[in-house]
Every structure is written in structure tokens, then in C-alpha cells.
C-alpha positions as a Markdown table, in Angstrom:
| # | Residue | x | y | z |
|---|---|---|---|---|
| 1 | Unk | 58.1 | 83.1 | -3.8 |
| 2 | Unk | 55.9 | 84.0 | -0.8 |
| 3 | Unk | 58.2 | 81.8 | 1.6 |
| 4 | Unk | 61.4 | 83.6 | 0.5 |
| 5 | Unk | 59.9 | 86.9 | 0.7 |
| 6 | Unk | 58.6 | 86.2 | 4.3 |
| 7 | Unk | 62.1 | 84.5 | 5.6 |
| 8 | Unk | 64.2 | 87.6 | 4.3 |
| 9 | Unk | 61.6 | 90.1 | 6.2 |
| 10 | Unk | 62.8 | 88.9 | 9.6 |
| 11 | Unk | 66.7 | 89.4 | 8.6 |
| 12 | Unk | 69.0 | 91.4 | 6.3 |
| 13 | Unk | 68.9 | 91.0 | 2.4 |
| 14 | Unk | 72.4 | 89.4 | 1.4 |
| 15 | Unk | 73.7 | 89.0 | -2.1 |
| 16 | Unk | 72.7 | 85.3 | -2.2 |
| 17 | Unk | 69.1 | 86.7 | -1.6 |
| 18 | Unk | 69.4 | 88.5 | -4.5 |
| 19 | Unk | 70.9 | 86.0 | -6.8 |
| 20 | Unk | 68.1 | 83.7 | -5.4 |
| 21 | Unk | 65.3 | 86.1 | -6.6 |
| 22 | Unk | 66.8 | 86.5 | -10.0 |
| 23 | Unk | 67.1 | 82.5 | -10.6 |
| 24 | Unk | 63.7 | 82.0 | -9.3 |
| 25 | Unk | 62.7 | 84.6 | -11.7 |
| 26 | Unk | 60.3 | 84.0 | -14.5 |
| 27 | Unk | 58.8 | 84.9 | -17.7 |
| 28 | Unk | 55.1 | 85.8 | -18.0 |
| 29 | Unk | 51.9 | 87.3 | -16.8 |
| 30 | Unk | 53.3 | 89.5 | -13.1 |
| 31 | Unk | 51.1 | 88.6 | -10.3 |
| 32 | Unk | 49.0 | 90.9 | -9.0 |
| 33 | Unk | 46.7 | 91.8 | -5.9 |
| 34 | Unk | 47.5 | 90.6 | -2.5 |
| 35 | Unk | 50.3 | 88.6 | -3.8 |
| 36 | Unk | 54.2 | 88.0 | -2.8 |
| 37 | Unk | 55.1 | 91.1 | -0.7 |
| 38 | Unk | 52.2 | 93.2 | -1.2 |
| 39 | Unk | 50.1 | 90.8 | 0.8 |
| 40 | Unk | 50.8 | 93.3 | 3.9 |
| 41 | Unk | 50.2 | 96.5 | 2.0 |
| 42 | Unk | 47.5 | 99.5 | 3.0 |
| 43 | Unk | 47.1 | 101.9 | 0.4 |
| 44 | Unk | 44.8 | 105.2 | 1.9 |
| 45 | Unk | 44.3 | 102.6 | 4.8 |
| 46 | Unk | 42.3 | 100.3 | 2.6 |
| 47 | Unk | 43.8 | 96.7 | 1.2 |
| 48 | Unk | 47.2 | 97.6 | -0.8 |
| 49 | Unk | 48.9 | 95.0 | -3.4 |
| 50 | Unk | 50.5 | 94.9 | -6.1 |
| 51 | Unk | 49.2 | 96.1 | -9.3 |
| 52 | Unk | 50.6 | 97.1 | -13.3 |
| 53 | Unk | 49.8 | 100.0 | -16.2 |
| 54 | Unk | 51.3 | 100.5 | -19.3 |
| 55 | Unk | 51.0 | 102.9 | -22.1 |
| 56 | Unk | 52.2 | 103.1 | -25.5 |
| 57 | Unk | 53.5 | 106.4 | -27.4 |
| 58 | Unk | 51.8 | 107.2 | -31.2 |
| 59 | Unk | 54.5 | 106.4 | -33.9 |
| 60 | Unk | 55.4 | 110.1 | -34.7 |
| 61 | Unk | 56.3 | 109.8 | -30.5 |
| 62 | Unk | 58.8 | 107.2 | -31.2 |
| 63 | Unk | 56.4 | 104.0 | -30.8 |
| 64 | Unk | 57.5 | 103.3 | -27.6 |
| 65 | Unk | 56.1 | 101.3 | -24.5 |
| 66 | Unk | 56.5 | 101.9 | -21.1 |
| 67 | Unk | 54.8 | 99.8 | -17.9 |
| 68 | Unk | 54.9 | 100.4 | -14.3 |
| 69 | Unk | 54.5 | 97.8 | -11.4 |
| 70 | Unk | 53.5 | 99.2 | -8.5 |
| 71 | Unk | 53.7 | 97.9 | -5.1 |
| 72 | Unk | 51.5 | 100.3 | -3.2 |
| 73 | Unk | 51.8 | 100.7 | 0.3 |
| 74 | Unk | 51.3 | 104.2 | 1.0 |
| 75 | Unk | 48.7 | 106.8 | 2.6 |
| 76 | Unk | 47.6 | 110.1 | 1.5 |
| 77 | Unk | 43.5 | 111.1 | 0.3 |
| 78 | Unk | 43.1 | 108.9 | -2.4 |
| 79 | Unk | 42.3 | 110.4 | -5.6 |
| 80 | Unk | 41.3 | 108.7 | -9.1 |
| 81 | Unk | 41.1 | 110.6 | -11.7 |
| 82 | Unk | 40.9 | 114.0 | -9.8 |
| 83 | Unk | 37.6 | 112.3 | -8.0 |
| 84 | Unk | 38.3 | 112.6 | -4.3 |
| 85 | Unk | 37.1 | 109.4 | -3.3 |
| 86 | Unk | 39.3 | 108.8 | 0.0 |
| 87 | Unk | 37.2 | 112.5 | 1.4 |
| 88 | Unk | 34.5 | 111.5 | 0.1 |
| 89 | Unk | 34.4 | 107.5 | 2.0 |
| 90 | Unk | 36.0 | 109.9 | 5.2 |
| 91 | Unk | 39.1 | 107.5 | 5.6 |
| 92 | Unk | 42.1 | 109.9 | 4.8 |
| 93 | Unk | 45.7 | 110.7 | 6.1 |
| 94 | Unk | 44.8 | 113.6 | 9.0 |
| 95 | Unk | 41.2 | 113.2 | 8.6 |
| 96 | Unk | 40.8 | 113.5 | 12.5 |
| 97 | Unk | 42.6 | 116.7 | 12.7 |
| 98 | Unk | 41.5 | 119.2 | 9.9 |
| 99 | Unk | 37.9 | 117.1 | 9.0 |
| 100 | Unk | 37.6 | 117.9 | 4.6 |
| 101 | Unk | 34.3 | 118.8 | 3.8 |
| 102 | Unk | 33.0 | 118.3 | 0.3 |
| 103 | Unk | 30.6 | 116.0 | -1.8 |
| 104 | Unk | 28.4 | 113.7 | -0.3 |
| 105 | Unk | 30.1 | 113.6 | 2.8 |
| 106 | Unk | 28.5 | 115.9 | 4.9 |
| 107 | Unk | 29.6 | 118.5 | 7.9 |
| 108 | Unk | 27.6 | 115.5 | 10.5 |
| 109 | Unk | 30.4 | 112.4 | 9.4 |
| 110 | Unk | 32.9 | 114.7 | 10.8 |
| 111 | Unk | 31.1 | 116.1 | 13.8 |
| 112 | Unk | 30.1 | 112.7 | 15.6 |
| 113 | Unk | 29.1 | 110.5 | 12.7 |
| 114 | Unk | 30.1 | 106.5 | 11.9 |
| 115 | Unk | 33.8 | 106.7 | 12.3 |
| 116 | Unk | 35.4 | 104.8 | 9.3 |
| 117 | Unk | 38.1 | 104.9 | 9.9 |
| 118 | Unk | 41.6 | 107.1 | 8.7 |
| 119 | Unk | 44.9 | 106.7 | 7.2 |
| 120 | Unk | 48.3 | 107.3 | 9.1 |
| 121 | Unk | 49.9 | 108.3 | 5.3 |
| 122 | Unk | 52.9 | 106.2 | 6.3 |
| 123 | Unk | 54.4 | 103.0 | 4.2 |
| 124 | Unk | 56.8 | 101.9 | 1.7 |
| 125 | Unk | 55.8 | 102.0 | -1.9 |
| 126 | Unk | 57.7 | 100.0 | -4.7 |
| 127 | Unk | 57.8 | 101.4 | -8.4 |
| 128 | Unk | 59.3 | 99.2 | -11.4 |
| 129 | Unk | 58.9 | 101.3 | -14.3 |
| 130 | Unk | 60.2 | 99.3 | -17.5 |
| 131 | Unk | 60.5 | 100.8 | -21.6 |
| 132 | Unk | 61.5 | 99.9 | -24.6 |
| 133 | Unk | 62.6 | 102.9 | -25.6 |
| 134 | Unk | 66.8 | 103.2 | -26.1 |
| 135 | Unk | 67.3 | 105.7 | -22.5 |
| 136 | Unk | 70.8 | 106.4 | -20.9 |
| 137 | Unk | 71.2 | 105.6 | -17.5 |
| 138 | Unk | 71.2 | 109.9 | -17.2 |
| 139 | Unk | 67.2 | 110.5 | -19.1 |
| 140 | Unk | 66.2 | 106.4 | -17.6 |
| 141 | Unk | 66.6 | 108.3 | -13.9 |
| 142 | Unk | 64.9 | 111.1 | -15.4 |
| 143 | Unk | 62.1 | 108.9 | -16.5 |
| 144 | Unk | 62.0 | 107.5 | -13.0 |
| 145 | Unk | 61.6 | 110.5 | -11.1 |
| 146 | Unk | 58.8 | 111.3 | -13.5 |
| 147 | Unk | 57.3 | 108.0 | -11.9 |
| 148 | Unk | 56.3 | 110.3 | -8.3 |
| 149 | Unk | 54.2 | 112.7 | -10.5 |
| 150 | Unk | 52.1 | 109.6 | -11.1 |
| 151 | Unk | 52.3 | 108.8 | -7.2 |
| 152 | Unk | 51.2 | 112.5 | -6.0 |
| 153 | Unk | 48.2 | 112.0 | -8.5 |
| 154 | Unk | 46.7 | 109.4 | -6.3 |
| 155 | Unk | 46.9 | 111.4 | -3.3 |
| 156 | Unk | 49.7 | 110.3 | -1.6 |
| 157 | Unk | 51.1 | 112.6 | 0.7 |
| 158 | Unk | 54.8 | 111.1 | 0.8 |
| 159 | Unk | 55.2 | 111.7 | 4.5 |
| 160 | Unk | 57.9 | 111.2 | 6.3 |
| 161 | Unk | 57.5 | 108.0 | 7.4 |
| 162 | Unk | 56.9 | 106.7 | 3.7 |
| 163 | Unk | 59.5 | 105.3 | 1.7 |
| 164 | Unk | 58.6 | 106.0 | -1.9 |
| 165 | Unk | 61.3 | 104.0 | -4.8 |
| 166 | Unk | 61.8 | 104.0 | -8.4 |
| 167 | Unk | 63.5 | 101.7 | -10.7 |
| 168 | Unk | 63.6 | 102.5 | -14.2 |
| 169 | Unk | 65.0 | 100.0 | -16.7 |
| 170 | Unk | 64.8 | 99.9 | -20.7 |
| 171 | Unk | 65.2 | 96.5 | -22.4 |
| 172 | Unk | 67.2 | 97.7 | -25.1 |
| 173 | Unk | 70.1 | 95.3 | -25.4 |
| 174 | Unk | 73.4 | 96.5 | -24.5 |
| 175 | Unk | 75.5 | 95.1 | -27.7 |
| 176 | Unk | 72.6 | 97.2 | -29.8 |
| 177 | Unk | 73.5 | 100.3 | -28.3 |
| 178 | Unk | 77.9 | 99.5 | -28.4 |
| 179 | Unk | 76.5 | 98.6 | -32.4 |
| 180 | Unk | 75.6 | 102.3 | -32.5 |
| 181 | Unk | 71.7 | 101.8 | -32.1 |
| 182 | Unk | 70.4 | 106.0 | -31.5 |
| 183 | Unk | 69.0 | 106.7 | -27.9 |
| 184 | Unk | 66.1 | 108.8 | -27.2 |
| 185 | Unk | 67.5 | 112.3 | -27.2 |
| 186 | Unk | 66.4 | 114.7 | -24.4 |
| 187 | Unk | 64.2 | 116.5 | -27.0 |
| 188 | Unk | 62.0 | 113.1 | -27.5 |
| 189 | Unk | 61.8 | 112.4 | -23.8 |
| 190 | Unk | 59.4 | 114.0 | -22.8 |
| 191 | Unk | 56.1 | 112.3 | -24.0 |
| 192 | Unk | 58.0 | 109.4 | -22.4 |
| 193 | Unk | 57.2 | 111.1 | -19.2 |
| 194 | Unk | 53.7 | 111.9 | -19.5 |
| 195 | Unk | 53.4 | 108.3 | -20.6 |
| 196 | Unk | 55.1 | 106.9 | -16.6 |
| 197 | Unk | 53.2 | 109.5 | -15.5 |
| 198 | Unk | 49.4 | 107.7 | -16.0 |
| 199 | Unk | 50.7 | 104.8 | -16.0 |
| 200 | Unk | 52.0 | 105.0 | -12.9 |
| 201 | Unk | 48.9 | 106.5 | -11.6 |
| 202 | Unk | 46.5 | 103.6 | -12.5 |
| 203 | Unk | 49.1 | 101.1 | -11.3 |
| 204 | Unk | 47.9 | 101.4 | -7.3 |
| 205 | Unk | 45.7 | 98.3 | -8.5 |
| 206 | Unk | 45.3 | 95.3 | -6.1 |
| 207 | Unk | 42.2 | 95.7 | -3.8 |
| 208 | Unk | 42.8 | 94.4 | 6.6 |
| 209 | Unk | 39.7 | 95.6 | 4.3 |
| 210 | Unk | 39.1 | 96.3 | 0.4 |
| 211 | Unk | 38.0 | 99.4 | -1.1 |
| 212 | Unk | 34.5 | 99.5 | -1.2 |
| 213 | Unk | 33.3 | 99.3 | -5.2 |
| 214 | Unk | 29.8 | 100.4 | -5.0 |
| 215 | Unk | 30.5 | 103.3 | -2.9 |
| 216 | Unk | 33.6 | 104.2 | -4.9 |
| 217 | Unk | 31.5 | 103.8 | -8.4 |
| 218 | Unk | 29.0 | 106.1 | -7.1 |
| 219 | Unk | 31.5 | 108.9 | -6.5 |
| 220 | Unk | 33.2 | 108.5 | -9.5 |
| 221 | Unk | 29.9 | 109.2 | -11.6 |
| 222 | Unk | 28.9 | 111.8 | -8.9 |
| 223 | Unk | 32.6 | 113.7 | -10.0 |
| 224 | Unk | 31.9 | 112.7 | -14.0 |
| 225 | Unk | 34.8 | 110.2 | -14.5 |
| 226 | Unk | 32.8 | 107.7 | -15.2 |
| 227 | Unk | 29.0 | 107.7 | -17.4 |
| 228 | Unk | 26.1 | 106.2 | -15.1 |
């Protein structure tokens, strides 16, 4: 609800606020993009939003699913899939004071070139990460920690100035697990981890100004991630 998010930005969140947000809360599809609060979100100092990833373990893993929502509004050198796309578009946290070299980019963008712009790292990212999987509230803020290994892969630089939060949340009922329904040990965990891990990472979706495709496309090939 756009006009509830907006009123509460300009005064403290009480607990009607939050029993509000969970009445108004529905099933279905999550909005993404530049939608509800992520309207006003910079990612790498291009357009932020809100975006989601999911992956799902092999049956000898347990079966299990876990999603992330991500509300990214963060800085850093954006990186996908090891590419480094932010140095290579020059528009980076600190790009004015230590100047990356590599790629396409060129010693001349650096030295007097079209300035692009750059990236202050700062922000406040949201993370929702949700499972199916049977977790304690001990190995579900495990799995949520696990959920900034995703974050660093992007690029962010987590500066000072950023506010990075996890949820974590498994929608295992309660009255299973008082029924004596197993949880995931700490010994089948772990591929749970790798698992919040990507999907974390591919859930900065949601492209001030959008990331430029074409350019972005280019470089990914250029790096081999994707086939021309």
C-alpha cells in the first residue's frame, strides 16, 4: 500500500502500523520493480526496487525450497555472476578516488573522459528470505546470515552508512513441529545455505536512471556468462 508506506516514512512505525500491514496483507504474486517502498531505491547508483529468487534442493538434499525478496537499496561495484559490470559502465562506490582499470573501460574514462557518474555505497537493503524446510529459530538465523554471502556477491560494499537486514522465516506450522515433525539437523543445513546464497544474489532485480541492458549484455558475453 504505496500511501501507507509513504505516510509512515515521515513519522515513527507504531504497533498499529504493523497490525495494519499484516491485515492489508495478501496472498499471491509479490510485486516487484519500482514498487511500494522500493520506489526510492539506488542499487550501484542505478534504479533499485524490489525484486525475488528462489531455489529448490535435489530430493537426497531434503526437497526443500527457499526464496528471497530483496529490497535493494545499496551501493558497492556491481557484479553478476563474477562479470564486473559496475567497473566496467565506470559508475562505482569510490570510483573517483582509486579509478579501476579493466575490460573495455579504458585508462582515458578515468583520466578526463564522459563522467557517468559514481555510487556513494550507502542505503538500506531489505532481505526476506522464506523455506519450507522444518529450521529452529537457532539454524533459521543461521540461514539468514548466510543471506549477506549472497549480498557481498553483487558487490556491495556494506559501508557504514548502509543498513543491510535479514529476515528468515520457514512456513512449517507450529502444531507440526509440537506433533513431533523432525527439523533439519545442523548436518543437512548446509546446502540450505548455498541455496539463500544464489538466490539471494539474483534477487537485486527491479531496474533516477535504469541500468543500461545493451551495454550490460555486452559485458556479460565479453566476461562469458552469457553465449553471444
Amino acid at each position: 500500500n504505496d500511501g501507507f508506506l509513504n505516510d509512515i516514512r515521515s513519522r515513527p512505525i507504531s504497533e498499529s502500523d504493523v497490525l495494519q500491514a499484516i491485515a492489508e496483507a495478501r496472498t499471491g504474486p509479490v510485486e516487484q520493480g519500482s514498487v511500494g517502498a522500493g520506489r526510492g531505491t539506488r542499487a550501484f547508483g542505478w534504479k533499485g526496487g524490489i525484486g525475488t529468487s528462489s531455489r529448490r534442493l535435489s530430493e537426497d538434499l531434503g526437497g526443500w525450497t527457499v526464496g528471497a525478496l530483496v529490497q535493494s537499496n545499496y551501493g558497492g561495484v556491481l557484479t553478476i555472476a563474477g562479470a564486473p559490470v559496475g567497473q566496467e559502465l565506470g559508475r562505482y562506490y569510490l570510483r573517483e578516488r582509486i579509478g579501476m582499470t579493466g575490460g573495455g573501460v579504458g585508462e582515458e574514462r578515468f583520466a578526463g573522459g564522459p563522467d557517468v557518474g559514481t555510487d556513494d555505497g550507502d542505503g538500506s537493503i531489505m532481505m526476506v528470505v522464506a523455506t519450507d524446510a522444518p529450521l529452529d529459530s537457532r539454524n533459521l538465523t543461521r540461514l539468514a546470515r548466510r543471506a549477506l554471502a549472497g549480498l557481498a556477491r553483487t558487490g556491495s560494499s556494506m559501508t557504514s552508512g548502509s543498513g543491510d537486514y535479514v529476515i528468515a522465516f520457514s512456513t512449517t506450522r507450529v502444531s507440526d513441529l509440537l506433533a513431533g515433525a523432525p527439523l533439519v539437523g545442523n548436518n543437512d543445513v548446509s546446502p540450505l545455505f548455498q541455496a539463500v546464497i544464489e538466490a539471494t544474489e539474483r534477487g537485486h532485480r527491479g531496474t533516477s536512471e535504469a541500468l543500461p541492458l545493451d551495454q550490460t549484455i555486452e559485458i556479460l558475453r565479453r566476461y562469458g556468462v552469457v553465449r553471444p
